[in-house]
PDB file of N, CA, C and O in Angstrom, chain B, residues numbered from 101:
ATOM      1  N   PHE B 101     127.698 -46.844 -33.359  1.00  0.00           N
ATOM      2  CA  PHE B 101     129.445 -46.494 -33.987  1.00  0.00           C
ATOM      3  C   PHE B 101     130.888 -46.316 -32.626  1.00  0.00           C
ATOM      4  O   PHE B 101     131.190 -45.997 -31.477  1.00  0.00           O
ATOM      5  N   ILE B 102     131.549 -47.085 -34.605  1.00  0.00           N
ATOM      6  CA  ILE B 102     132.858 -47.272 -33.693  1.00  0.00           C
ATOM      7  C   ILE B 102     133.628 -45.529 -34.703  1.00  0.00           C
ATOM      8  O   ILE B 102     133.648 -45.142 -35.872  1.00  0.00           O
ATOM      9  N   ARG B 103     134.054 -45.078 -33.553  1.00  0.00           N
ATOM     10  CA  ARG B 103     135.584 -44.246 -33.760  1.00  0.00           C
ATOM     11  C   ARG B 103     136.887 -44.657 -34.170  1.00  0.00           C
ATOM     12  O   ARG B 103     137.535 -45.433 -33.468  1.00  0.00           O
ATOM     13  N   ILE B 104     137.335 -44.193 -35.270  1.00  0.00           N
ATOM     14  CA  ILE B 104     138.522 -44.674 -35.941  1.00  0.00           C
ATOM     15  C   ILE B 104     139.462 -43.067 -35.728  1.00  0.00           C
ATOM     16  O   ILE B 104     139.362 -42.025 -36.376  1.00  0.00           O
ATOM     17  N   TYR B 105     140.362 -43.417 -34.550  1.00  0.00           N
ATOM     18  CA  TYR B 105     141.430 -42.172 -34.872  1.00  0.00           C
ATOM     19  C   TYR B 105     142.780 -43.228 -35.881  1.00  0.00           C
ATOM     20  O   TYR B 105     143.237 -44.359 -35.711  1.00  0.00           O
ATOM     21  N   LEU B 106     142.986 -42.336 -36.730  1.00  0.00           N
ATOM     22  CA  LEU B 106     144.402 -42.456 -37.255  1.00  0.00           C
ATOM     23  C   LEU B 106     145.415 -42.109 -36.761  1.00  0.00           C
ATOM     24  O   LEU B 106     145.524 -41.004 -36.230  1.00  0.00           O
ATOM     25  N   LYS B 107     146.717 -43.276 -36.847  1.00  0.00           N
ATOM     26  CA  LYS B 107     147.873 -42.405 -36.578  1.00  0.00           C
ATOM     27  C   LYS B 107     148.426 -42.805 -37.337  1.00  0.00           C
ATOM     28  O   LYS B 107     148.239 -43.823 -38.003  1.00  0.00           O
ATOM     29  N   TYR B 108     149.855 -41.445 -37.386  1.00  0.00           N
ATOM     30  CA  TYR B 108     150.857 -41.506 -38.464  1.00  0.00           C
ATOM     31  C   TYR B 108     152.213 -41.287 -37.954  1.00  0.00           C
ATOM     32  O   TYR B 108     152.365 -40.254 -37.301  1.00  0.00           O
ATOM     33  N   SER B 109     153.272 -42.083 -38.125  1.00  0.00           N
ATOM     34  CA  SER B 109     154.081 -41.112 -37.810  1.00  0.00           C
ATOM     35  C   SER B 109     154.752 -39.868 -38.439  1.00  0.00           C
ATOM     36  O   SER B 109     154.188 -39.076 -39.194  1.00  0.00           O
ATOM     37  N   PRO B 110     156.399 -39.791 -37.905  1.00  0.00           N
ATOM     38  CA  PRO B 110     156.294 -38.314 -38.239  1.00  0.00           C
ATOM     39  C   PRO B 110     156.540 -38.300 -39.404  1.00  0.00           C
ATOM     40  O   PRO B 110     155.890 -37.449 -40.012  1.00  0.00           O
ATOM     41  N   THR B 111     157.069 -38.761 -39.874  1.00  0.00           N
ATOM     42  CA  THR B 111     156.808 -38.676 -41.282  1.00  0.00           C
ATOM     43  C   THR B 111     156.194 -38.939 -43.031  1.00  0.00           C
ATOM     44  O   THR B 111     156.386 -39.059 -44.241  1.00  0.00           O
ATOM     45  N   LYS B 112     155.141 -38.877 -41.595  1.00  0.00           N
ATOM     46  CA  LYS B 112     153.721 -38.939 -42.329  1.00  0.00           C
ATOM     47  C   LYS B 112     153.304 -40.339 -42.831  1.00  0.00           C
ATOM     48  O   LYS B 112     152.796 -40.197 -43.943  1.00  0.00           O
ATOM     49  N   VAL B 113     153.316 -41.604 -42.464  1.00  0.00           N
ATOM     50  CA  VAL B 113     153.652 -42.714 -42.925  1.00  0.00           C
ATOM     51  C   VAL B 113     152.937 -43.258 -42.065  1.00  0.00           C
ATOM     52  O   VAL B 113     153.235 -43.348 -40.874  1.00  0.00           O
ATOM     53  N   PRO B 114     151.330 -43.918 -42.888  1.00  0.00           N
ATOM     54  CA  PRO B 114     150.342 -44.249 -41.756  1.00  0.00           C
ATOM     55  C   PRO B 114     150.569 -45.758 -41.050  1.00  0.00           C
ATOM     56  O   PRO B 114     151.199 -46.773 -41.348  1.00  0.00           O
ATOM     57  N   ALA B 115     149.837 -45.398 -40.119  1.00  0.00           N
ATOM     58  CA  ALA B 115     149.937 -47.151 -38.821  1.00  0.00           C
ATOM     59  C   ALA B 115     149.797 -47.771 -39.708  1.00  0.00           C
ATOM     60  O   ALA B 115     150.736 -48.363 -40.240  1.00  0.00           O
ATOM     61  N   ILE B 116     148.032 -47.842 -40.320  1.00  0.00           N
ATOM     62  CA  ILE B 116     147.473 -48.403 -40.683  1.00  0.00           C
ATOM     63  C   ILE B 116     147.602 -49.169 -41.772  1.00  0.00           C
ATOM     64  O   ILE B 116     147.348 -48.475 -42.756  1.00  0.00           O
ATOM     65  N   THR B 117     147.847 -50.159 -42.039  1.00  0.00           N
ATOM     66  CA  THR B 117     148.156 -50.139 -44.181  1.00  0.00           C
ATOM     67  C   THR B 117     146.987 -50.633 -44.726  1.00  0.00           C
ATOM     68  O   THR B 117     146.360 -49.910 -45.500  1.00  0.00           O
ATOM     69  N   HIS B 118     146.435 -52.150 -44.358  1.00  0.00           N
ATOM     70  CA  HIS B 118     145.621 -51.684 -45.040  1.00  0.00           C
ATOM     71  C   HIS B 118     143.769 -52.691 -43.518  1.00  0.00           C
ATOM     72  O   HIS B 118     144.031 -53.403 -42.549  1.00  0.00           O
ATOM     73  N   LEU B 119     142.624 -52.380 -43.870  1.00  0.00           N
ATOM     74  CA  LEU B 119     141.342 -52.787 -43.346  1.00  0.00           C
ATOM     75  C   LEU B 119     140.830 -53.289 -44.413  1.00  0.00           C
ATOM     76  O   LEU B 119     140.909 -52.817 -45.548  1.00  0.00           O
ATOM     77  N   GLU B 120     139.955 -54.862 -43.874  1.00  0.00           N
ATOM     78  CA  GLU B 120     139.813 -56.071 -45.272  1.00  0.00           C
ATOM     79  C   GLU B 120     138.447 -56.554 -43.984  1.00  0.00           C
ATOM     80  O   GLU B 120     138.260 -56.979 -42.845  1.00  0.00           O
ATOM     81  N   ARG B 121     137.962 -56.211 -44.908  1.00  0.00           N
ATOM     82  CA  ARG B 121     135.926 -56.449 -44.547  1.00  0.00           C
ATOM     83  C   ARG B 121     135.756 -57.682 -44.480  1.00  0.00           C
ATOM     84  O   ARG B 121     135.915 -58.088 -45.632  1.00  0.00           O
ATOM     85  N   ILE B 122     135.531 -58.511 -43.833  1.00  0.00           N
ATOM     86  CA  ILE B 122     135.035 -60.191 -43.793  1.00  0.00           C
ATOM     87  C   ILE B 122     133.819 -60.132 -43.443  1.00  0.00           C
ATOM     88  O   ILE B 122     133.310 -60.501 -44.502  1.00  0.00           O
ATOM     89  N   SER B 123     132.905 -59.933 -42.708  1.00  0.00           N
ATOM     90  CA  SER B 123     132.282 -60.803 -42.967  1.00  0.00           C
ATOM     91  C   SER B 123     130.685 -59.227 -43.249  1.00  0.00           C
ATOM     92  O   SER B 123     130.276 -58.386 -42.448  1.00  0.00           O
ATOM     93  N   LYS B 124     130.320 -59.477 -44.533  1.00  0.00           N
ATOM     94  CA  LYS B 124     129.288 -58.853 -45.089  1.00  0.00           C
ATOM     95  C   LYS B 124     128.014 -58.701 -45.456  1.00  0.00           C
ATOM     96  O   LYS B 124     128.409 -58.406 -46.584  1.00  0.00           O
ATOM     97  N   PRO B 125     126.849 -58.626 -45.559  1.00  0.00           N
ATOM     98  CA  PRO B 125     125.383 -58.456 -45.768  1.00  0.00           C
ATOM     99  C   PRO B 125     124.829 -59.544 -46.365  1.00  0.00           C
ATOM    100  O   PRO B 125     123.689 -59.903 -46.072  1.00  0.00           O
ATOM    101  N   GLY B 126     125.499 -60.114 -47.171  1.00  0.00           N
ATOM    102  CA  GLY B 126     125.173 -62.080 -47.780  1.00  0.00           C
ATOM    103  C   GLY B 126     125.963 -62.866 -46.999  1.00  0.00           C
ATOM    104  O   GLY B 126     125.521 -64.013 -47.054  1.00  0.00           O
ATOM    105  N   ARG B 127     127.144 -62.780 -46.134  1.00  0.00           N
ATOM    106  CA  ARG B 127     127.746 -63.657 -46.092  1.00  0.00           C
ATOM    107  C   ARG B 127     128.122 -63.409 -44.864  1.00  0.00           C
ATOM    108  O   ARG B 127     129.168 -62.799 -44.640  1.00  0.00           O
ATOM    109  N   ARG B 128     127.422 -63.793 -44.020  1.00  0.00           N
ATOM    110  CA  ARG B 128     128.294 -63.532 -42.003  1.00  0.00           C
ATOM    111  C   ARG B 128     129.312 -64.540 -41.571  1.00  0.00           C
ATOM    112  O   ARG B 128     128.795 -65.656 -41.513  1.00  0.00           O
ATOM    113  N   VAL B 129     130.412 -64.538 -41.289  1.00  0.00           N
ATOM    114  CA  VAL B 129     131.638 -65.219 -40.986  1.00  0.00           C
ATOM    115  C   VAL B 129     131.164 -65.019 -39.517  1.00  0.00           C
ATOM    116  O   VAL B 129     131.039 -63.964 -38.895  1.00  0.00           O
ATOM    117  N   TYR B 130     130.896 -66.500 -39.055  1.00  0.00           N
ATOM    118  CA  TYR B 130     130.913 -66.674 -38.008  1.00  0.00           C
ATOM    119  C   TYR B 130     132.100 -67.066 -36.621  1.00  0.00           C
ATOM    120  O   TYR B 130     131.213 -67.247 -35.786  1.00  0.00           O
ATOM    121  N   VAL B 131     132.790 -67.196 -36.199  1.00  0.00           N
ATOM    122  CA  VAL B 131     134.129 -68.308 -34.619  1.00  0.00           C
ATOM    123  C   VAL B 131     134.141 -68.190 -33.614  1.00  0.00           C
ATOM    124  O   VAL B 131     133.641 -67.252 -32.993  1.00  0.00           O
ATOM    125  N   GLY B 132     134.959 -69.500 -32.996  1.00  0.00           N
ATOM    126  CA  GLY B 132     134.383 -69.871 -31.547  1.00  0.00           C
ATOM    127  C   GLY B 132     136.074 -69.260 -31.279  1.00  0.00           C
ATOM    128  O   GLY B 132     136.988 -68.933 -32.035  1.00  0.00           O
ATOM    129  N   ALA B 133     135.929 -69.308 -30.051  1.00  0.00           N
ATOM    130  CA  ALA B 133     137.104 -68.885 -29.626  1.00  0.00           C
ATOM    131  C   ALA B 133     138.038 -69.056 -29.927  1.00  0.00           C
ATOM    132  O   ALA B 133     138.619 -68.117 -30.472  1.00  0.00           O
ATOM    133  N   ASP B 134     138.755 -70.357 -29.759  1.00  0.00           N
ATOM    134  CA  ASP B 134     139.425 -71.515 -30.324  1.00  0.00           C
ATOM    135  C   ASP B 134     139.921 -71.395 -32.276  1.00  0.00           C
ATOM    136  O   ASP B 134     140.853 -71.854 -32.936  1.00  0.00           O
ATOM    137  N   GLU B 135     139.032 -70.760 -32.509  1.00  0.00           N
ATOM    138  CA  GLU B 135     139.337 -70.066 -34.134  1.00  0.00           C
ATOM    139  C   GLU B 135     139.095 -69.205 -34.660  1.00  0.00           C
ATOM    140  O   GLU B 135     138.535 -69.111 -35.752  1.00  0.00           O
ATOM    141  N   ILE B 136     139.528 -68.302 -33.884  1.00  0.00           N
ATOM    142  CA  ILE B 136     139.906 -66.839 -34.152  1.00  0.00           C
ATOM    143  C   ILE B 136     141.675 -67.182 -35.276  1.00  0.00           C
ATOM    144  O   ILE B 136     142.503 -67.923 -34.745  1.00  0.00           O
ATOM    145  N   PRO B 137     141.893 -66.796 -36.196  1.00  0.00           N
ATOM    146  CA  PRO B 137     142.705 -66.628 -36.781  1.00  0.00           C
ATOM    147  C   PRO B 137     144.049 -65.775 -36.848  1.00  0.00           C
ATOM    148  O   PRO B 137     143.936 -64.811 -37.605  1.00  0.00           O
ATOM    149  N   PRO B 138     144.889 -65.858 -36.435  1.00  0.00           N
ATOM    150  CA  PRO B 138     146.383 -65.379 -36.389  1.00  0.00           C
ATOM    151  C   PRO B 138     145.991 -63.981 -37.723  1.00  0.00           C
ATOM    152  O   PRO B 138     145.270 -64.345 -38.652  1.00  0.00           O
ATOM    153  N   VAL B 139     146.342 -62.926 -37.726  1.00  0.00           N
ATOM    154  CA  VAL B 139     146.494 -61.727 -38.537  1.00  0.00           C
ATOM    155  C   VAL B 139     147.742 -61.630 -39.145  1.00  0.00           C
ATOM    156  O   VAL B 139     148.471 -61.726 -38.158  1.00  0.00           O
ATOM    157  N   ARG B 140     148.735 -61.462 -40.434  1.00  0.00           N
ATOM    158  CA  ARG B 140     149.616 -61.558 -41.118  1.00  0.00           C
ATOM    159  C   ARG B 140     150.945 -62.112 -39.682  1.00  0.00           C
ATOM    160  O   ARG B 140     152.012 -61.563 -39.406  1.00  0.00           O
ATOM    161  N   GLY B 141     150.392 -63.180 -39.133  1.00  0.00           N
ATOM    162  CA  GLY B 141     151.604 -64.091 -38.268  1.00  0.00           C
ATOM    163  C   GLY B 141     151.512 -62.912 -37.218  1.00  0.00           C
ATOM    164  O   GLY B 141     152.306 -63.001 -36.281  1.00  0.00           O
ATOM    165  N   GLY B 142     150.830 -62.034 -37.230  1.00  0.00           N
ATOM    166  CA  GLY B 142     150.298 -61.538 -35.523  1.00  0.00           C
ATOM    167  C   GLY B 142     150.610 -60.480 -35.576  1.00  0.00           C
ATOM    168  O   GLY B 142     151.234 -60.164 -34.562  1.00  0.00           O
ATOM    169  N   LEU B 143     150.460 -59.392 -36.547  1.00  0.00           N
ATOM    170  CA  LEU B 143     150.848 -58.543 -36.608  1.00  0.00           C
ATOM    171  C   LEU B 143     149.798 -57.336 -37.467  1.00  0.00           C
ATOM    172  O   LEU B 143     149.923 -56.320 -38.150  1.00  0.00           O
ATOM    173  N   GLY B 144     148.657 -58.277 -36.875  1.00  0.00           N
ATOM    174  CA  GLY B 144     147.030 -57.006 -37.074  1.00  0.00           C
ATOM    175  C   GLY B 144     146.695 -57.751 -36.328  1.00  0.00           C
ATOM    176  O   GLY B 144     147.280 -58.465 -35.513  1.00  0.00           O
ATOM    177  N   ILE B 145     145.086 -57.502 -36.765  1.00  0.00           N
ATOM    178  CA  ILE B 145     143.945 -57.186 -35.487  1.00  0.00           C
ATOM    179  C   ILE B 145     142.359 -58.072 -36.588  1.00  0.00           C
ATOM    180  O   ILE B 145     141.762 -57.997 -37.662  1.00  0.00           O
ATOM    181  N   ASN B 146     142.427 -59.098 -34.825  1.00  0.00           N
ATOM    182  CA  ASN B 146     140.514 -58.635 -35.837  1.00  0.00           C
ATOM    183  C   ASN B 146     139.804 -58.404 -34.441  1.00  0.00           C
ATOM    184  O   ASN B 146     140.019 -58.347 -33.230  1.00  0.00           O
ATOM    185  N   ILE B 147     138.794 -58.307 -35.431  1.00  0.00           N
ATOM    186  CA  ILE B 147     137.776 -57.054 -35.005  1.00  0.00           C
ATOM    187  C   ILE B 147     136.557 -58.009 -34.559  1.00  0.00           C
ATOM    188  O   ILE B 147     136.612 -58.958 -35.340  1.00  0.00           O
ATOM    189  N   LEU B 148     135.832 -58.142 -33.959  1.00  0.00           N
ATOM    190  CA  LEU B 148     134.678 -59.588 -33.921  1.00  0.00           C
ATOM    191  C   LEU B 148     133.383 -58.931 -32.492  1.00  0.00           C
ATOM    192  O   LEU B 148     133.695 -58.748 -31.316  1.00  0.00           O
ATOM    193  N   THR B 149     132.188 -58.738 -33.013  1.00  0.00           N
ATOM    194  CA  THR B 149     131.151 -58.545 -32.463  1.00  0.00           C
ATOM    195  C   THR B 149     130.366 -59.404 -31.427  1.00  0.00           C
ATOM    196  O   THR B 149     129.266 -58.864 -31.307  1.00  0.00           O
ATOM    197  N   THR B 150     130.447 -60.551 -30.589  1.00  0.00           N
ATOM    198  CA  THR B 150     129.850 -60.561 -29.384  1.00  0.00           C
ATOM    199  C   THR B 150     129.281 -60.546 -28.227  1.00  0.00           C
ATOM    200  O   THR B 150     129.354 -59.638 -27.399  1.00  0.00           O
ATOM    201  N   SER B 151     128.813 -61.354 -28.152  1.00  0.00           N
ATOM    202  CA  SER B 151     127.009 -61.961 -27.233  1.00  0.00           C
ATOM    203  C   SER B 151     128.219 -60.627 -25.516  1.00  0.00           C
ATOM    204  O   SER B 151     127.851 -60.302 -24.387  1.00  0.00           O
ATOM    205  N   ARG B 152     129.397 -60.367 -26.190  1.00  0.00           N
ATOM    206  CA  ARG B 152     129.476 -58.957 -24.807  1.00  0.00           C
ATOM    207  C   ARG B 152     130.211 -58.338 -25.668  1.00  0.00           C
ATOM    208  O   ARG B 152     131.397 -58.615 -25.490  1.00  0.00           O
ATOM    209  N   GLY B 153     129.994 -57.463 -26.714  1.00  0.00           N
ATOM    210  CA  GLY B 153     130.243 -56.636 -27.390  1.00  0.00           C
ATOM    211  C   GLY B 153     131.469 -56.670 -28.117  1.00  0.00           C
ATOM    212  O   GLY B 153     132.082 -57.727 -28.262  1.00  0.00           O
ATOM    213  N   VAL B 154     131.949 -55.360 -28.680  1.00  0.00           N
ATOM    214  CA  VAL B 154     132.348 -55.239 -29.232  1.00  0.00           C
ATOM    215  C   VAL B 154     133.936 -54.973 -29.728  1.00  0.00           C
ATOM    216  O   VAL B 154     134.407 -54.008 -30.330  1.00  0.00           O
ATOM    217  N   MET B 155     134.869 -56.761 -29.020  1.00  0.00           N
ATOM    218  CA  MET B 155     136.819 -56.923 -29.223  1.00  0.00           C
ATOM    219  C   MET B 155     137.716 -57.132 -30.220  1.00  0.00           C
ATOM    220  O   MET B 155     137.468 -57.602 -31.330  1.00  0.00           O
ATOM    221  N   THR B 156     138.800 -56.759 -29.781  1.00  0.00           N
ATOM    222  CA  THR B 156     139.980 -57.778 -30.481  1.00  0.00           C
ATOM    223  C   THR B 156     139.678 -59.361 -30.495  1.00  0.00           C
ATOM    224  O   THR B 156     138.841 -59.785 -29.699  1.00  0.00           O
ATOM    225  N   GLY B 157     140.389 -60.327 -31.453  1.00  0.00           N
ATOM    226  CA  GLY B 157     140.411 -61.333 -31.325  1.00  0.00           C
ATOM    227  C   GLY B 157     141.460 -61.531 -30.001  1.00  0.00           C
ATOM    228  O   GLY B 157     141.605 -62.720 -29.718  1.00  0.00           O
ATOM    229  N   LYS B 158     141.962 -60.905 -29.427  1.00  0.00           N
ATOM    230  CA  LYS B 158     142.965 -60.947 -28.862  1.00  0.00           C
ATOM    231  C   LYS B 158     142.155 -61.083 -27.231  1.00  0.00           C
ATOM    232  O   LYS B 158     142.453 -62.153 -26.701  1.00  0.00           O
ATOM    233  N   GLN B 159     141.398 -60.379 -26.544  1.00  0.00           N
ATOM    234  CA  GLN B 159     140.133 -60.348 -26.047  1.00  0.00           C
ATOM    235  C   GLN B 159     139.962 -61.472 -25.568  1.00  0.00           C
ATOM    236  O   GLN B 159     140.324 -62.111 -24.580  1.00  0.00           O
ATOM    237  N   ALA B 160     138.740 -61.725 -27.306  1.00  0.00           N
ATOM    238  CA  ALA B 160     137.474 -62.532 -27.126  1.00  0.00           C
ATOM    239  C   ALA B 160     138.255 -63.819 -26.590  1.00  0.00           C
ATOM    240  O   ALA B 160     137.935 -64.371 -25.537  1.00  0.00           O
ATOM    241  N   ARG B 161     139.499 -64.329 -27.552  1.00  0.00           N
ATOM    242  CA  ARG B 161     140.358 -65.558 -26.758  1.00  0.00           C
ATOM    243  C   ARG B 161     140.459 -65.624 -25.791  1.00  0.00           C
ATOM    244  O   ARG B 161     140.140 -66.647 -25.186  1.00  0.00           O
ATOM    245  N   LYS B 162     141.108 -64.218 -25.014  1.00  0.00           N
ATOM    246  CA  LYS B 162     141.809 -64.509 -23.372  1.00  0.00           C
ATOM    247  C   LYS B 162     140.128 -65.263 -22.683  1.00  0.00           C
ATOM    248  O   LYS B 162     140.054 -66.390 -22.193  1.00  0.00           O
ATOM    249  N   LEU B 163     138.573 -63.980 -22.880  1.00  0.00           N
ATOM    250  CA  LEU B 163     137.179 -64.339 -21.756  1.00  0.00           C
ATOM    251  C   LEU B 163     137.300 -65.572 -22.290  1.00  0.00           C
ATOM    252  O   LEU B 163     137.948 -66.263 -21.503  1.00  0.00           O
ATOM    253  N   GLY B 164     136.865 -66.415 -23.628  1.00  0.00           N
ATOM    254  CA  GLY B 164     136.703 -67.592 -24.449  1.00  0.00           C
ATOM    255  C   GLY B 164     136.037 -67.640 -24.980  1.00  0.00           C
ATOM    256  O   GLY B 164     135.726 -68.821 -25.135  1.00  0.00           O
ATOM    257  N   VAL B 165     135.183 -66.717 -25.737  1.00  0.00           N
ATOM    258  CA  VAL B 165     134.069 -66.385 -26.075  1.00  0.00           C
ATOM    259  C   VAL B 165     134.450 -66.049 -27.939  1.00  0.00           C
ATOM    260  O   VAL B 165     135.309 -65.297 -28.398  1.00  0.00           O
ATOM    261  N   GLY B 166     133.584 -66.805 -28.580  1.00  0.00           N
ATOM    262  CA  GLY B 166     133.226 -66.022 -29.950  1.00  0.00           C
ATOM    263  C   GLY B 166     132.529 -65.126 -30.611  1.00  0.00           C
ATOM    264  O   GLY B 166     132.132 -64.091 -30.076  1.00  0.00           O
ATOM    265  N   GLY B 167     132.374 -65.339 -31.476  1.00  0.00           N
ATOM    266  CA  GLY B 167     131.779 -64.714 -32.063  1.00  0.00           C
ATOM    267  C   GLY B 167     131.286 -64.275 -34.244  1.00  0.00           C
ATOM    268  O   GLY B 167     131.360 -65.194 -35.060  1.00  0.00           O
ATOM    269  N   GLU B 168     130.990 -63.265 -34.555  1.00  0.00           N
ATOM    270  CA  GLU B 168     131.237 -62.440 -35.934  1.00  0.00           C
ATOM    271  C   GLU B 168     131.870 -61.894 -36.169  1.00  0.00           C
ATOM    272  O   GLU B 168     132.076 -60.952 -35.403  1.00  0.00           O
ATOM    273  N   LEU B 169     132.713 -62.010 -37.414  1.00  0.00           N
ATOM    274  CA  LEU B 169     134.121 -61.649 -37.938  1.00  0.00           C
ATOM    275  C   LEU B 169     134.171 -60.761 -38.235  1.00  0.00           C
ATOM    276  O   LEU B 169     134.502 -60.884 -39.414  1.00  0.00           O
ATOM    277  N   LEU B 170     134.055 -59.513 -37.983  1.00  0.00           N
ATOM    278  CA  LEU B 170     133.942 -58.401 -39.044  1.00  0.00           C
ATOM    279  C   LEU B 170     135.239 -57.821 -39.936  1.00  0.00           C
ATOM    280  O   LEU B 170     135.442 -57.835 -41.150  1.00  0.00           O
ATOM    281  N   CYS B 171     135.588 -57.595 -39.442  1.00  0.00           N
ATOM    282  CA  CYS B 171     137.878 -57.074 -39.705  1.00  0.00           C
ATOM    283  C   CYS B 171     138.645 -57.547 -39.448  1.00  0.00           C
ATOM    284  O   CYS B 171     138.769 -58.327 -38.503  1.00  0.00           O
ATOM    285  N   GLN B 172     139.648 -57.117 -40.458  1.00  0.00           N
ATOM    286  CA  GLN B 172     141.233 -57.060 -40.400  1.00  0.00           C
ATOM    287  C   GLN B 172     141.650 -56.262 -40.422  1.00  0.00           C
ATOM    288  O   GLN B 172     141.545 -55.551 -41.421  1.00  0.00           O
ATOM    289  N   ILE B 173     142.647 -55.741 -38.949  1.00  0.00           N
ATOM    290  CA  ILE B 173     143.297 -54.430 -39.418  1.00  0.00           C
ATOM    291  C   ILE B 173     144.571 -54.558 -39.826  1.00  0.00           C
ATOM    292  O   ILE B 173     144.802 -55.468 -39.029  1.00  0.00           O
ATOM    293  N   TRP B 174     145.880 -54.388 -40.540  1.00  0.00           N
ATOM    294  CA  TRP B 174     147.204 -54.790 -40.625  1.00  0.00           C
ATOM    295  C   TRP B 174     148.237 -53.451 -41.010  1.00  0.00           C
ATOM    296  O   TRP B 174     149.450 -53.621 -41.126  1.00  0.00           O
TER     297      TRP B 174
END
């Protein structure tokens, strides 16, 4: 399981405004370490599942591993 805690500003505005699922049961999307797309010009993150576990796109690029692109968050 992945547990997500939502963050809000003092005025109750959510920090995460959108979460888009990329891979779906009928359509899996795999990317190499050099093919991980930027999210909203660097303002968001990708979540991937790799042979080394679940990690962000930035971590996967740094380790040089690709995997299944699960979702994008911004």
